[in-house]
Amino acid sequence: MRFAVAHKTATYLMVGFAYLAMTTGGALSPMLSIAGFLAMVVSWWWEPPRIRFEKWQTAWTVASVFALVYAVLTAIVTGDYLGVGGQFLLYLIVAKSFNRRAARDWQQMYLLSFLMLVAGSVLNPDLAYGLCFLGFVISSTWALTLFHLRREMEDNLLVKHAADGGTHRVEVRRILDSRRIIGGRFFLGTGLLSFAVFLGAAAVFLALPRVGIGFFLKSRGGMTLAGFSDGVKLGGHGVIKNDSTVVMRVEIDKRYGGREAPEIHWRGVAFDHYSNGKWTRTMSAPSSDETSKLQVGPVVDRRYWWNGGKVASPSKIDELAEASVRQDVILDPLDSDVLFGASQPTIFEYQHVVRQRKPVGAFNDEMRLHHTGQIRYTVYSELAKPTPEQLRAASGPLPRNFGVYLMLGPEITDRTRALALQITASHSNNYDKAIAIQTWLKNNATYTLVLRDPGGQEAVDFFLFDRKQGHCEYFASAFAVLARAAGIPTRNVNGFLGGEWNEYQSYVAVRAGDAHSWDEVYFPGVGWVTFDPTPPADLDVLGRGGTGWRAKLGRFIDSLRFQWNKWVIEYDLSSQLALLRSIGHAIKGAAMAVKGAIVTAKDQIVEHWPFALPLALPLGWLIWRRVRRRGAADPLTAARGKHRTRSTVAEVYLSVAKSLAKAGVARDAATTPRELATRMTQRGEPAASDVGELTELYYAAEWGGRRDPAAEDKAMQLARAIRATLDAAKRAKR
Amino acid sequence: MPAAPAPAPLSSTDIGAVRKLEDAIATIVRGKPEAIRAAVVTLLARGHLLVEDIPGVGKTTLARALAAALGGTFRRIQFTSDLLPSDIVGVSIYDQHGKVFELKRGPIFANVVLADEINRTTPRTQSALLEAMSEGQVSIDDATHTLDTPFMVIATQNPAEHYGTYPLPESQMDRFLLRISIGYPAKAIERELVKLRTGGDPVAALTPVVDLAAVRSLQDGVETIRVDDALVDYAMTIVEETRRHPAISVGVSTRGVLAWYRAAQAAALAAGRDFVVPDDVKSLAVPCLAHRLVLAQHHDSLGRARIDAERLIADIANRVAVPT
Amino acid sequence: MGLWARIRRRLRPPRRLSFTREGRLVVVLAVGVGFAAINTGNNLLYLILGWLLSFIIASGILSEIVLKKLDVTRRPPPRVYAGEPFLMEVVIANQKPNRASFSIEVEDLQGKTPIDKRCYFLKIPAEKTQRTSYRHTYARRGLYTLTGYRIATKFPFALFRKSRDVDAPLEVLVYPARVTVQRPAPKTTSRGEATADRLGRRGEFHGLRERRSGDDRRDVHWKSSARTGRLLVREYEDELARKVVIGVDNALPEAVREAVKDGGLTPAQEAAVSAVERAISVAASLAASYLEVGWTVELCARGTHIPAGMGRIHEARIARALALLPYVGEEVAFAEIPKVVESVLVVPREVAAQGRPAATTVMDV
């Protein structure tokens, strides 16, 4: 490839990757990003001799002033310094790519691309950033190396090019057009270099300890990815959209999350008060602040709340954690600061990053934690449901403040209340009553995503008697109202249902479209139990667990995202410690495995040696040939004439020479055997005289062409003697 | 030239003769076995020896002892700046009494000729000597006269002197088979020599141990010494390296390789073998090749040039793998 | 060298590292990103920091690899004259079997400071040699020692310049500047007659005389010898008459000599030194000129004497002596200038000194 073209290509690749790193993820206006990208593509051809830069000088200056003013004003007005900064960077790189004149301009392009990369780290913390980063590393190595060579060459016109005769002054142009400087080997070499740089970067990334100092804490960027509404409002019309954006990824044991496992209700928001079609949390609801805070790790908090019972000791809480199902959740930022967990969650664990996180006041056994970006935490949940017998037998007084769960506003119609009593008339305990209501709803209403405005009518009444169709919020609200009317303490819970099991990384991907609404009923002495009145068969599951190749691909990409989030974005001190521990285990495991493998191999060979032989021979011959050829790399030191058939005495000598070499008396290729013997005699080494005699026999046989059986016998005798002397010397040394 | 008849294989008496020759010389020239071996090897290989050395270390003694041990004639030519070719080869002299021109043979008509300080004479005179060495015959006034056989020239150069010297150009150095330097004898030997210097000429007391015919047949026998192909490859590798080496402007020529080959054979014979071993080749590398090189870097003094060339050859020989 | 110094040298080969402007910028960026990363806990910034650090380290390793196994030979031309620019050839050999070296700079060192003539090689393929040369001028004659050379590279990213100093002393003998001179008319004659330049090796036939031992036998004039019954030889004009002694006064007052050693010269001292230099240059050029036409030249100066000789080697000897001729005090005696032969004494006009011998011609320069 031509030198100049190679340099330009590498630079554009580098800038392109940095550009994509900043703009994918849509933090900056997509239109602007695409326009900028196209402009840069055009700028590839914008160079002399086609274009004269001087002509466009004033135009660019005007444009730059305009852009600067625009950026400053917009930033001040909107306060979004980051976004405006990113847009200004965009303009700068486009402007620079149209003005590539001297070395300085290229340098500025590199600097700008670095700044774009840094900007992208804040604007675009997605998997796409990782891929662009990799591309950036590789192309930057090429680009900067070529840039250096180009600049050096332009500075030093006096360049000679590979010749042993004649020296010519070479023009810069010719070098730039030359194909000989940069060949395939150069790219291979720099490719390997950039790979090594990437590995180095990864190593530094993993190894640098994450201990925050937190001087100037800035919010951790990240935009709200999915709109999860923190309230339930019945009414309105339209069509509920099925949003397939993943909102959280939960690592959970396969038994509970796998494809065959029953769907999990991911509980998040809980409401106690219903009025005029709206569910809200009231201050009079029992607060879930009755939690205890425990230090579990250096910066880890564990929150456990008891429902009216005693505060458990730390060891008891540990036992409870052991007995519960553990989930590791990575939650993408939503409009709410609620944390989700499988029903029923009992313990939450989260790590402080940089600064102590303050839990937010929560009610109705919600767990809220202020966070402004992605967050990672651990939940322990009790998934096992109590048996119906237990629930039927539950009885006792309601805890303090639980009256809110029985309250109904005056707008609830009479026929609603009557219906409630009618459904539950034949049952004596709350459990059977709740089941009856749930069954009635399933049988008498159907699920739909098309909403109709109830107008002035009470929403539940409209649903129960007129429309008889609705989505999960209607079902849940209706259940809660009916249950309360029947005297059963109930509350409405929002969260997500189910999700997609990702077999690549063993986690459940929960999507925005999985948002769901259901209820919880309180049984004194047992606790809150989940009731989901929405008919399951009618739920529009989002291609959950599809097996087509498209679904598999989608899951695979999501698993990459998951990995990215887990190991890069959310990489923290506990991850580092876990990594160190697992590395230690892996090394130990590998060592044991290797030892085991060697032992079994040995046993196998010993057992099956007749079969191994025909395999071993050709293999051994191939290896031996390779080794011989390797030794003949340097023509000066290559053993010439190896095609000669050697005499017996020569073979004997050569094997003795090997023994001597092992004993420390090595002969390098350029020393003659006789010189070696003389050296041994001068140093007074044992066996020196025998070696000398053997050398002379070898000479006579090999160079004199004598084939004498007597000499061969003598040679072998000498060889034995020499080996004996060497062994004796080795033993004496020990 | 018609092919010479294949020489007869060597007999053990022939081989023993070389040992006797060396021993005889060693009684006179003490403590310098390498120099004696070099002289004997040169003789056997029908070559000529160049000794580059400081004065007074026994060059003359060596030459005279060699001649005496052979039973041959010895002549010494002292080269001066006004020496003429006719002083070497001879001249026709006008005899005043007989009124005829008489041929007076020059000192080159001898078996062993010591050409002392050959770098002090003009190039014209040098070339007269060198031509005689290579042709084995001289022409005096349009008549050619063959020289005696065996015929060996031991030429000397004093490396230290510069004044008014004409050092041999490299193209002429090629005509010498080996170049050695004798150097001072070992301290013990030197002390003994000083004590033993009783007077009288020990060389005169040396009786010949071989005769010229035996030497001639030995010289023929050198060609029968067996040389394995691997050794030729080894030698060629070294020679190719001299031609490639960046510090060497012109490497060893083909004539040099042939000379080395012959010298190795002669060395094998001198050691009492009828086959050449790698040590023969390797040990002769420096004496045989160093003076044939033209170095890239110009040296002002002969001594430094010699050291440099010898070092280069030694480096190359210590890098090339010996055949086994 | 002490044991500690030896250990240190073994552990750390002498390398020199200097950051370029871009290198400093990258370090500042790395520090900045590191600071930001630690403060905000943003893992992607850690990633960028990792890349920057790895980048810097890779740069160091690669520049090390590229500098290895490079052998440089400097070849000055056979003769270097003061004040005349010459081309010093620099030959660099890449002895690595399979790796090329990129972006190599070579400069000669005198003492510890480089000469400031950098030779640049863009790419030296594996096992290949490349040549270039730089132009340099030595203002003054004398023996200069280039103590070694420095190989440097900014490969691969021009973040810093890594260089290695190699000790390879090279002596460059700078001969006195060449000037054009006229050989002065010869004042001495042989046989009482002034003769013009002679043709042939020995001059014109002069006459016959009886043969003495040592005479060239070819000079025997046979015809006359046969007639007279004695051996008679032809006689030519004697070569010994074509001999000249060149003298040059290299005396300088002590103050000036001290000033030259220290390095600070007043204009008057400069003038004196230049005058002596001029004289030496004239003497060198004269010697060369005489030797060219086949004369025998002898050199006499204060404290230096080169006996008579002729030929190319002798010219080299005289030129070398004049190149190295030191400044001495006027108390140092002049080498004796023989009386009978032609002699030329070159004296610097502006320097007065005692003890100048007499000569047949005195040149004031």
mmCIF file with all atom_site columns, N, CA, C and O in Angstrom, chain A residues 636-637 640 644 646 667 669-672 674-675 698-700 703-706, chain B residues 226 228 230-231 237 274-279 282 318-324:
data_model
loop_
_atom_site.group_PDB
_atom_site.id
_atom_site.type_symbol
_atom_site.label_atom_id
_atom_site.label_alt_id
_atom_site.label_comp_id
_atom_site.label_asym_id
_atom_site.label_entity_id
_atom_site.label_seq_id
_atom_site.pdbx_PDB_ins_code
_atom_site.Cartn_x
_atom_site.Cartn_y
_atom_site.Cartn_z
_atom_site.occupancy
_atom_site.B_iso_or_equiv
_atom_site.pdbx_formal_charge
_atom_site.auth_seq_id
_atom_site.auth_comp_id
_atom_site.auth_asym_id
_atom_site.auth_atom_id
_atom_site.pdbx_PDB_model_num
ATOM 1   N N  . LEU A 1 636 ? 26.020 -20.073 8.468  1.00 0.00 ? 636 LEU A N  1
ATOM 2   C CA . LEU A 1 636 ? 27.405 -20.207 8.895  1.00 0.00 ? 636 LEU A CA 1
ATOM 3   C C  . LEU A 1 636 ? 27.586 -21.342 9.873  1.00 0.00 ? 636 LEU A C  1
ATOM 4   O O  . LEU A 1 636 ? 28.608 -21.994 9.890  1.00 0.00 ? 636 LEU A O  1
ATOM 5   N N  . THR A 1 637 ? 26.586 -21.506 10.723 1.00 0.00 ? 637 THR A N  1
ATOM 6   C CA . THR A 1 637 ? 26.768 -22.536 11.736 1.00 0.00 ? 637 THR A CA 1
ATOM 7   C C  . THR A 1 637 ? 26.038 -23.818 11.374 1.00 0.00 ? 637 THR A C  1
ATOM 8   O O  . THR A 1 637 ? 25.986 -24.731 12.147 1.00 0.00 ? 637 THR A O  1
ATOM 9   N N  . ARG A 1 640 ? 27.291 -28.707 7.838  1.00 0.00 ? 640 ARG A N  1
ATOM 10  C CA . ARG A 1 640 ? 27.257 -29.061 6.420  1.00 0.00 ? 640 ARG A CA 1
ATOM 11  C C  . ARG A 1 640 ? 27.525 -30.529 6.249  1.00 0.00 ? 640 ARG A C  1
ATOM 12  O O  . ARG A 1 640 ? 28.056 -31.189 7.107  1.00 0.00 ? 640 ARG A O  1
ATOM 13  N N  . ARG A 1 644 ? 26.230 -37.070 4.454  1.00 0.00 ? 644 ARG A N  1
ATOM 14  C CA . ARG A 1 644 ? 27.228 -38.140 4.396  1.00 0.00 ? 644 ARG A CA 1
ATOM 15  C C  . ARG A 1 644 ? 26.805 -39.236 5.335  1.00 0.00 ? 644 ARG A C  1
ATOM 16  O O  . ARG A 1 644 ? 26.209 -38.984 6.368  1.00 0.00 ? 644 ARG A O  1
ATOM 17  N N  . ARG A 1 646 ? 27.921 -41.518 8.077  1.00 0.00 ? 646 ARG A N  1
ATOM 18  C CA . ARG A 1 646 ? 29.038 -41.448 8.994  1.00 0.00 ? 646 ARG A CA 1
ATOM 19  C C  . ARG A 1 646 ? 29.568 -42.825 9.302  1.00 0.00 ? 646 ARG A C  1
ATOM 20  O O  . ARG A 1 646 ? 28.836 -43.816 9.271  1.00 0.00 ? 646 ARG A O  1
ATOM 21  N N  . ARG A 1 667 ? 31.195 -28.329 23.181 1.00 0.00 ? 667 ARG A N  1
ATOM 22  C CA . ARG A 1 667 ? 32.014 -27.889 22.041 1.00 0.00 ? 667 ARG A CA 1
ATOM 23  C C  . ARG A 1 667 ? 31.126 -27.013 21.181 1.00 0.00 ? 667 ARG A C  1
ATOM 24  O O  . ARG A 1 667 ? 30.093 -27.437 20.704 1.00 0.00 ? 667 ARG A O  1
ATOM 25  N N  . ALA A 1 669 ? 30.190 -24.827 17.810 1.00 0.00 ? 669 ALA A N  1
ATOM 26  C CA . ALA A 1 669 ? 30.256 -25.321 16.440 1.00 0.00 ? 669 ALA A CA 1
ATOM 27  C C  . ALA A 1 669 ? 31.587 -25.035 15.777 1.00 0.00 ? 669 ALA A C  1
ATOM 28  O O  . ALA A 1 669 ? 32.016 -25.762 14.898 1.00 0.00 ? 669 ALA A O  1
ATOM 29  N N  . ALA A 1 670 ? 32.246 -23.934 16.161 1.00 0.00 ? 670 ALA A N  1
ATOM 30  C CA . ALA A 1 670 ? 33.456 -23.559 15.430 1.00 0.00 ? 670 ALA A CA 1
ATOM 31  C C  . ALA A 1 670 ? 34.727 -24.139 16.043 1.00 0.00 ? 670 ALA A C  1
ATOM 32  O O  . ALA A 1 670 ? 35.815 -23.897 15.531 1.00 0.00 ? 670 ALA A O  1
ATOM 33  N N  . THR A 1 671 ? 34.618 -24.882 17.111 1.00 0.00 ? 671 THR A N  1
ATOM 34  C CA . THR A 1 671 ? 35.820 -25.514 17.679 1.00 0.00 ? 671 THR A CA 1
ATOM 35  C C  . THR A 1 671 ? 35.961 -26.892 17.083 1.00 0.00 ? 671 THR A C  1
ATOM 36  O O  . THR A 1 671 ? 34.988 -27.631 16.962 1.00 0.00 ? 671 THR A O  1
ATOM 37  N N  . THR A 1 672 ? 37.190 -27.268 16.724 1.00 0.00 ? 672 THR A N  1
ATOM 38  C CA . THR A 1 672 ? 37.372 -28.620 16.185 1.00 0.00 ? 672 THR A CA 1
ATOM 39  C C  . THR A 1 672 ? 37.421 -29.599 17.344 1.00 0.00 ? 672 THR A C  1
ATOM 40  O O  . THR A 1 672 ? 37.774 -29.242 18.474 1.00 0.00 ? 672 THR A O  1
ATOM 41  N N  . ARG A 1 674 ? 39.561 -31.825 17.961 1.00 0.00 ? 674 ARG A N  1
ATOM 42  C CA . ARG A 1 674 ? 40.903 -31.928 18.524 1.00 0.00 ? 674 ARG A CA 1
ATOM 43  C C  . ARG A 1 674 ? 41.176 -30.741 19.440 1.00 0.00 ? 674 ARG A C  1
ATOM 44  O O  . ARG A 1 674 ? 41.799 -30.888 20.495 1.00 0.00 ? 674 ARG A O  1
ATOM 45  N N  . GLU A 1 675 ? 40.705 -29.554 19.056 1.00 0.00 ? 675 GLU A N  1
ATOM 46  C CA . GLU A 1 675 ? 40.878 -28.393 19.933 1.00 0.00 ? 675 GLU A CA 1
ATOM 47  C C  . GLU A 1 675 ? 40.181 -28.636 21.262 1.00 0.00 ? 675 GLU A C  1
ATOM 48  O O  . GLU A 1 675 ? 40.674 -28.245 22.330 1.00 0.00 ? 675 GLU A O  1
ATOM 49  N N  . TYR A 1 698 ? 38.518 -41.105 15.730 1.00 0.00 ? 698 TYR A N  1
ATOM 50  C CA . TYR A 1 698 ? 37.412 -40.536 14.950 1.00 0.00 ? 698 TYR A CA 1
ATOM 51  C C  . TYR A 1 698 ? 37.943 -39.842 13.704 1.00 0.00 ? 698 TYR A C  1
ATOM 52  O O  . TYR A 1 698 ? 37.412 -39.981 12.611 1.00 0.00 ? 698 TYR A O  1
ATOM 53  N N  . TYR A 1 699 ? 39.004 -39.090 13.897 1.00 0.00 ? 699 TYR A N  1
ATOM 54  C CA . TYR A 1 699 ? 39.588 -38.417 12.736 1.00 0.00 ? 699 TYR A CA 1
ATOM 55  C C  . TYR A 1 699 ? 40.004 -39.410 11.677 1.00 0.00 ? 699 TYR A C  1
ATOM 56  O O  . TYR A 1 699 ? 39.726 -39.263 10.490 1.00 0.00 ? 699 TYR A O  1
ATOM 57  N N  . ALA A 1 700 ? 40.711 -40.442 12.139 1.00 0.00 ? 700 ALA A N  1
ATOM 58  C CA . ALA A 1 700 ? 41.212 -41.408 11.163 1.00 0.00 ? 700 ALA A CA 1
ATOM 59  C C  . ALA A 1 700 ? 40.058 -42.065 10.431 1.00 0.00 ? 700 ALA A C  1
ATOM 60  O O  . ALA A 1 700 ? 40.123 -42.291 9.222  1.00 0.00 ? 700 ALA A O  1
ATOM 61  N N  . TRP A 1 703 ? 37.852 -38.824 8.466  1.00 0.00 ? 703 TRP A N  1
ATOM 62  C CA . TRP A 1 703 ? 38.549 -38.051 7.444  1.00 0.00 ? 703 TRP A CA 1
ATOM 63  C C  . TRP A 1 703 ? 39.538 -38.888 6.682  1.00 0.00 ? 703 TRP A C  1
ATOM 64  O O  . TRP A 1 703 ? 39.961 -38.538 5.593  1.00 0.00 ? 703 TRP A O  1
ATOM 65  N N  . GLY A 1 704 ? 39.966 -39.949 7.265  1.00 0.00 ? 704 GLY A N  1
ATOM 66  C CA . GLY A 1 704 ? 40.922 -40.785 6.557  1.00 0.00 ? 704 GLY A CA 1
ATOM 67  C C  . GLY A 1 704 ? 40.256 -41.914 5.812  1.00 0.00 ? 704 GLY A C  1
ATOM 68  O O  . GLY A 1 704 ? 40.906 -42.629 5.060  1.00 0.00 ? 704 GLY A O  1
ATOM 69  N N  . GLY A 1 705 ? 38.964 -42.048 6.037  1.00 0.00 ? 705 GLY A N  1
ATOM 70  C CA . GLY A 1 705 ? 38.250 -43.071 5.287  1.00 0.00 ? 705 GLY A CA 1
ATOM 71  C C  . GLY A 1 705 ? 38.590 -44.477 5.694  1.00 0.00 ? 705 GLY A C  1
ATOM 72  O O  . GLY A 1 705 ? 38.370 -45.417 4.954  1.00 0.00 ? 705 GLY A O  1
ATOM 73  N N  . ARG A 1 706 ? 39.122 -44.648 6.892  1.00 0.00 ? 706 ARG A N  1
ATOM 74  C CA . ARG A 1 706 ? 39.488 -46.011 7.302  1.00 0.00 ? 706 ARG A CA 1
ATOM 75  C C  . ARG A 1 706 ? 38.296 -46.671 7.993  1.00 0.00 ? 706 ARG A C  1
ATOM 76  O O  . ARG A 1 706 ? 37.698 -46.129 8.891  1.00 0.00 ? 706 ARG A O  1
ATOM 77  N N  . ARG B 2 226 ? 44.496 -37.183 1.043  1.00 0.00 ? 226 ARG B N  1
ATOM 78  C CA . ARG B 2 226 ? 43.038 -37.246 0.863  1.00 0.00 ? 226 ARG B CA 1
ATOM 79  C C  . ARG B 2 226 ? 42.363 -36.065 1.567  1.00 0.00 ? 226 ARG B C  1
ATOM 80  O O  . ARG B 2 226 ? 42.642 -35.763 2.722  1.00 0.00 ? 226 ARG B O  1
ATOM 81  N N  . ASP B 2 228 ? 38.533 -34.630 2.297  1.00 0.00 ? 228 ASP B N  1
ATOM 82  C CA . ASP B 2 228 ? 37.095 -34.916 2.233  1.00 0.00 ? 228 ASP B CA 1
ATOM 83  C C  . ASP B 2 228 ? 36.332 -33.698 1.699  1.00 0.00 ? 228 ASP B C  1
ATOM 84  O O  . ASP B 2 228 ? 36.736 -32.551 1.912  1.00 0.00 ? 228 ASP B O  1
ATOM 85  N N  . ALA B 2 230 ? 33.657 -32.473 2.689  1.00 0.00 ? 230 ALA B N  1
ATOM 86  C CA . ALA B 2 230 ? 33.129 -31.613 3.747  1.00 0.00 ? 230 ALA B CA 1
ATOM 87  C C  . ALA B 2 230 ? 34.146 -30.554 4.142  1.00 0.00 ? 230 ALA B C  1
ATOM 88  O O  . ALA B 2 230 ? 33.800 -29.427 4.490  1.00 0.00 ? 230 ALA B O  1
ATOM 89  N N  . LEU B 2 231 ? 35.423 -30.930 4.067  1.00 0.00 ? 231 LEU B N  1
ATOM 90  C CA . LEU B 2 231 ? 36.438 -29.963 4.423  1.00 0.00 ? 231 LEU B CA 1
ATOM 91  C C  . LEU B 2 231 ? 36.546 -28.877 3.368  1.00 0.00 ? 231 LEU B C  1
ATOM 92  O O  . LEU B 2 231 ? 36.805 -27.709 3.686  1.00 0.00 ? 231 LEU B O  1
ATOM 93  N N  . THR B 2 237 ? 33.218 -22.023 2.859  1.00 0.00 ? 237 THR B N  1
ATOM 94  C CA . THR B 2 237 ? 32.368 -21.173 3.679  1.00 0.00 ? 237 THR B CA 1
ATOM 95  C C  . THR B 2 237 ? 33.162 -20.016 4.259  1.00 0.00 ? 237 THR B C  1
ATOM 96  O O  . THR B 2 237 ? 32.730 -18.866 4.240  1.00 0.00 ? 237 THR B O  1
ATOM 97  N N  . ASP B 2 274 ? 47.929 -39.326 6.028  1.00 0.00 ? 274 ASP B N  1
ATOM 98  C CA . ASP B 2 274 ? 47.650 -39.206 4.603  1.00 0.00 ? 274 ASP B CA 1
ATOM 99  C C  . ASP B 2 274 ? 46.238 -38.708 4.364  1.00 0.00 ? 274 ASP B C  1
ATOM 100 O O  . ASP B 2 274 ? 45.653 -38.934 3.310  1.00 0.00 ? 274 ASP B O  1
ATOM 101 N N  . PHE B 2 275 ? 45.669 -38.061 5.369  1.00 0.00 ? 275 PHE B N  1
ATOM 102 C CA . PHE B 2 275 ? 44.366 -37.443 5.169  1.00 0.00 ? 275 PHE B CA 1
ATOM 103 C C  . PHE B 2 275 ? 44.354 -36.125 5.937  1.00 0.00 ? 275 PHE B C  1
ATOM 104 O O  . PHE B 2 275 ? 45.017 -35.980 6.953  1.00 0.00 ? 275 PHE B O  1
ATOM 105 N N  . VAL B 2 276 ? 43.571 -35.230 5.425  1.00 0.00 ? 276 VAL B N  1
ATOM 106 C CA . VAL B 2 276 ? 43.473 -33.905 6.032  1.00 0.00 ? 276 VAL B CA 1
ATOM 107 C C  . VAL B 2 276 ? 42.354 -33.929 7.076  1.00 0.00 ? 276 VAL B C  1
ATOM 108 O O  . VAL B 2 276 ? 41.302 -34.517 6.840  1.00 0.00 ? 276 VAL B O  1
ATOM 109 N N  . VAL B 2 277 ? 42.605 -33.327 8.213  1.00 0.00 ? 277 VAL B N  1
ATOM 110 C CA . VAL B 2 277 ? 41.572 -33.208 9.237  1.00 0.00 ? 277 VAL B CA 1
ATOM 111 C C  . VAL B 2 277 ? 41.197 -31.720 9.385  1.00 0.00 ? 277 VAL B C  1
ATOM 112 O O  . VAL B 2 277 ? 41.953 -30.857 8.956  1.00 0.00 ? 277 VAL B O  1
ATOM 113 N N  . PRO B 2 278 ? 40.071 -31.448 9.983  1.00 0.00 ? 278 PRO B N  1
ATOM 114 C CA . PRO B 2 278 ? 39.631 -30.051 10.074 1.00 0.00 ? 278 PRO B CA 1
ATOM 115 C C  . PRO B 2 278 ? 40.660 -29.132 10.732 1.00 0.00 ? 278 PRO B C  1
ATOM 116 O O  . PRO B 2 278 ? 40.769 -27.965 10.380 1.00 0.00 ? 278 PRO B O  1
ATOM 117 N N  . ASP B 2 279 ? 41.419 -29.681 11.660 1.00 0.00 ? 279 ASP B N  1
ATOM 118 C CA . ASP B 2 279 ? 42.380 -28.814 12.346 1.00 0.00 ? 279 ASP B CA 1
ATOM 119 C C  . ASP B 2 279 ? 43.447 -28.305 11.387 1.00 0.00 ? 279 ASP B C  1
ATOM 120 O O  . ASP B 2 279 ? 43.924 -27.181 11.529 1.00 0.00 ? 279 ASP B O  1
ATOM 121 N N  . LYS B 2 282 ? 41.789 -25.427 9.681  1.00 0.00 ? 282 LYS B N  1
ATOM 122 C CA . LYS B 2 282 ? 41.508 -24.270 10.539 1.00 0.00 ? 282 LYS B CA 1
ATOM 123 C C  . LYS B 2 282 ? 42.793 -23.620 11.020 1.00 0.00 ? 282 LYS B C  1
ATOM 124 O O  . LYS B 2 282 ? 42.897 -22.393 11.082 1.00 0.00 ? 282 LYS B O  1
ATOM 125 N N  . ASN B 2 318 ? 36.485 -18.636 13.849 1.00 0.00 ? 318 ASN B N  1
ATOM 126 C CA . ASN B 2 318 ? 35.850 -19.033 15.104 1.00 0.00 ? 318 ASN B CA 1
ATOM 127 C C  . ASN B 2 318 ? 34.349 -18.928 15.051 1.00 0.00 ? 318 ASN B C  1
ATOM 128 O O  . ASN B 2 318 ? 33.682 -19.114 16.056 1.00 0.00 ? 318 ASN B O  1
ATOM 129 N N  . ARG B 2 319 ? 33.815 -18.584 13.908 1.00 0.00 ? 319 ARG B N  1
ATOM 130 C CA . ARG B 2 319 ? 32.372 -18.521 13.808 1.00 0.00 ? 319 ARG B CA 1
ATOM 131 C C  . ARG B 2 319 ? 31.814 -19.618 12.924 1.00 0.00 ? 319 ARG B C  1
ATOM 132 O O  . ARG B 2 319 ? 30.643 -19.962 13.033 1.00 0.00 ? 319 ARG B O  1
ATOM 133 N N  . VAL B 2 320 ? 32.607 -20.097 12.036 1.00 0.00 ? 320 VAL B N  1
ATOM 134 C CA . VAL B 2 320 ? 32.096 -21.076 11.082 1.00 0.00 ? 320 VAL B CA 1
ATOM 135 C C  . VAL B 2 320 ? 32.118 -22.462 11.715 1.00 0.00 ? 320 VAL B C  1
ATOM 136 O O  . VAL B 2 320 ? 33.090 -22.840 12.371 1.00 0.00 ? 320 VAL B O  1
ATOM 137 N N  . ALA B 2 321 ? 31.047 -23.194 11.508 1.00 0.00 ? 321 ALA B N  1
ATOM 138 C CA . ALA B 2 321 ? 30.941 -24.513 12.130 1.00 0.00 ? 321 ALA B CA 1
ATOM 139 C C  . ALA B 2 321 ? 31.902 -25.472 11.463 1.00 0.00 ? 321 ALA B C  1
ATOM 140 O O  . ALA B 2 321 ? 32.008 -25.541 10.244 1.00 0.00 ? 321 ALA B O  1
ATOM 141 N N  . VAL B 2 322 ? 32.593 -26.227 12.302 1.00 0.00 ? 322 VAL B N  1
ATOM 142 C CA . VAL B 2 322 ? 33.542 -27.211 11.808 1.00 0.00 ? 322 VAL B CA 1
ATOM 143 C C  . VAL B 2 322 ? 32.767 -28.451 11.386 1.00 0.00 ? 322 VAL B C  1
ATOM 144 O O  . VAL B 2 322 ? 31.858 -28.883 12.085 1.00 0.00 ? 322 VAL B O  1
ATOM 145 N N  . PRO B 2 323 ? 33.071 -29.039 10.270 1.00 0.00 ? 323 PRO B N  1
ATOM 146 C CA . PRO B 2 323 ? 32.339 -30.259 9.904  1.00 0.00 ? 323 PRO B CA 1
ATOM 147 C C  . PRO B 2 323 ? 32.715 -31.402 10.840 1.00 0.00 ? 323 PRO B C  1
ATOM 148 O O  . PRO B 2 323 ? 33.844 -31.484 11.312 1.00 0.00 ? 323 PRO B O  1
ATOM 149 N N  . THR B 2 324 ? 31.732 -32.236 11.139 1.00 0.00 ? 324 THR B N  1
ATOM 150 C CA . THR B 2 324 ? 32.006 -33.346 12.056 1.00 0.00 ? 324 THR B CA 1
ATOM 151 C C  . THR B 2 324 ? 31.730 -34.668 11.363 1.00 0.00 ? 324 THR B C  1
ATOM 152 O O  . THR B 2 324 ? 30.993 -34.713 10.389 1.00 0.00 ? 324 THR B O  1
#
